[in-house]
Coordinates of C-alpha atoms in Angstrom, one line a residue:
X1 CA -3.3 -15.1 14.7
X2 CA -5.0 -18.1 13.0
X3 CA -8.1 -17.4 15.0
X4 CA -8.6 -14.2 13.0
X5 CA -9.4 -16.5 10.0
X6 CA -12.4 -17.7 12.1
X7 CA -13.4 -14.1 13.0
X8 CA -12.8 -13.2 9.3
X9 CA -11.6 -9.7 9.9
X10 CA -8.9 -7.7 11.5
X11 CA -8.5 -4.0 12.6
X12 CA -5.6 -2.6 10.6
X13 CA -4.8 1.1 11.3
X14 CA -8.4 1.7 12.3
X15 CA -9.8 0.0 9.1
X16 CA -11.8 -3.2 9.3
X17 CA -10.1 -5.6 6.8
X18 CA -11.7 -8.9 5.9
X19 CA -9.4 -11.9 5.7
X20 CA -9.7 -15.5 4.6
X21 CA -7.5 -18.3 3.5
X22 CA -6.8 -16.4 0.2
X23 CA -4.8 -13.7 2.0
X24 CA -2.3 -13.4 4.8
X25 CA -3.4 -11.8 8.1
X26 CA -1.8 -8.4 8.3
X27 CA 0.9 -8.3 10.9
X28 CA 1.6 -5.7 13.5
X29 CA 5.0 -5.0 11.8
X30 CA 3.2 -4.2 8.6
X31 CA 1.0 -1.7 10.4
X32 CA 4.1 -0.2 11.9
X33 CA 5.6 0.1 8.4
X34 CA 2.5 1.9 7.2
X35 CA 2.5 4.3 10.1
X36 CA 6.2 5.2 9.5
X37 CA 5.5 5.5 5.7
X38 CA 2.6 7.8 6.2
X39 CA 4.6 10.1 8.5
X40 CA 7.6 10.2 6.1
X41 CA 5.4 10.8 3.1
X42 CA 3.5 13.7 4.8
X43 CA 6.8 15.2 6.0
X44 CA 8.5 15.0 2.6
X45 CA 5.7 15.5 0.1
X46 CA 3.3 17.6 2.3
X47 CA -0.1 17.6 0.5
X48 CA 1.4 16.9 -3.0
X49 CA -0.5 14.1 -4.8
X50 CA 1.6 11.0 -5.3
X51 CA 1.3 7.7 -7.1
X52 CA 1.6 4.6 -5.0
X53 CA 2.1 1.0 -6.1
X54 CA 1.4 -1.8 -3.5
X55 CA 3.1 -5.0 -4.7
X56 CA 1.5 -8.2 -3.6
X57 CA -1.5 -6.4 -2.1
X58 CA -3.2 -9.5 -0.6
X59 CA -6.1 -8.2 1.5
X60 CA -5.4 -4.6 0.4
X61 CA -4.8 -3.4 3.9
X62 CA -1.7 -1.3 2.9
X63 CA -3.3 0.2 -0.2
X64 CA -6.5 1.0 1.6
X65 CA -4.8 2.7 4.5
X66 CA -2.4 4.7 2.3
X67 CA -5.3 5.9 0.1
X68 CA -7.3 7.0 3.2
X69 CA -4.4 8.8 4.8
X70 CA -2.5 10.4 1.9
X71 CA -3.3 12.5 -1.2
X72 CA -2.6 9.7 -3.6
X73 CA -3.5 7.5 -6.6
X74 CA -3.1 3.9 -5.5
X75 CA -2.5 0.9 -7.7
X76 CA -2.5 -2.5 -6.0
X77 CA -1.1 -5.4 -7.8
X78 CA -1.4 -9.1 -7.0
X79 CA -1.0 -12.3 -9.0
X80 CA -3.8 -14.0 -7.1
X81 CA -7.4 -13.5 -8.4
X82 CA -8.7 -14.7 -5.1
X83 CA -6.6 -12.2 -3.1
X84 CA -7.8 -9.4 -5.4
X85 CA -11.4 -10.4 -4.8
X86 CA -10.8 -9.9 -1.0
X87 CA -8.9 -6.7 -1.6
X88 CA -11.6 -5.2 -3.8
X89 CA -14.3 -6.1 -1.2
X90 CA -12.2 -4.5 1.5
X91 CA -11.7 -1.3 -0.6
X92 CA -15.4 -1.1 -1.3
X93 CA -16.3 -1.5 2.4
X94 CA -13.7 1.1 3.4
X95 CA -15.0 3.6 0.8
X96 CA -11.7 4.0 -1.2
X97 CA -11.1 3.9 -4.9
X98 CA -8.0 1.8 -5.8
X99 CA -6.9 0.5 -9.2
X100 CA -6.5 -3.3 -8.7
X101 CA -4.2 -5.1 -11.2
X102 CA -4.0 -8.8 -11.7
X103 CA -0.4 -9.3 -12.8
X104 CA 2.9 -10.9 -11.7
X105 CA 5.1 -8.2 -10.1
X106 CA 8.1 -9.4 -11.9
X107 CA 6.6 -8.7 -15.3
X108 CA 4.3 -5.7 -14.6
X109 CA 5.7 -2.8 -16.7
X110 CA 2.6 -0.8 -17.8
X111 CA 3.3 2.2 -15.6
X112 CA 6.6 3.6 -14.2
X113 CA 7.1 4.2 -10.5
X114 CA 10.1 5.7 -8.8
X115 CA 11.1 7.1 -5.4
X116 CA 12.7 10.1 -6.9
X117 CA 11.7 13.7 -7.3
X118 CA 11.0 14.6 -11.0
X119 CA 10.9 18.1 -12.4
X120 CA 8.3 18.6 -15.1
X121 CA 8.5 21.1 -17.9
X122 CA 7.0 23.9 -15.8
X123 CA 9.8 23.5 -13.2
X124 CA 7.4 22.0 -10.7
X125 CA 8.3 18.9 -8.8
X126 CA 6.2 15.8 -9.3
X127 CA 6.5 12.7 -7.1
X128 CA 6.0 9.0 -7.4
X129 CA 6.7 6.3 -4.8
X130 CA 6.6 2.5 -4.6
X131 CA 5.8 0.8 -1.3
X132 CA 5.9 -2.9 -0.7
X133 CA 6.7 -5.0 2.4
X134 CA 6.5 -8.2 4.1
X135 CA 7.0 -6.7 7.6
X136 CA 8.3 -9.6 9.6
X137 CA 11.6 -9.4 7.7
X138 CA 12.4 -5.8 8.7
X139 CA 13.3 -3.9 11.8
X140 CA 12.0 -0.4 12.4
X141 CA 15.5 1.0 12.3
X142 CA 15.9 -0.2 8.7
X143 CA 13.2 2.1 7.3
X144 CA 14.5 5.1 5.5
X145 CA 13.4 7.4 2.7
X146 CA 15.5 9.6 0.5
X147 CA 14.5 13.3 0.6

């Protein structure tokens, strides 16, 4: 996969994602996670707009793909300015609007995210979900979502 640093881009879920030494090359397992996540979210939330937080966004491949595939507001957080520069360029080139945040994920508390259904004052259900992964540590059978 290191040769992708020479080519300087990778196809991730049909999106061209630029990579360099400031970001990790997206893995196949991460693409699998995104595919499973998209299917689960569409099944559970239908077309309801959701908020997504991508922790440790790196190249932005997850945030970009979820923004393109789902009715969502996407925040993408990373501690690395250099990684965020790559992610911002990738978002621009893939024509998506993502809110990029330069913070440490262990201290970021400006906005609340949850994986639960929340009833608002009008009795309508509102949704919010957090997604983050380093795919090589998970097997497909370990992905679940509460409904």
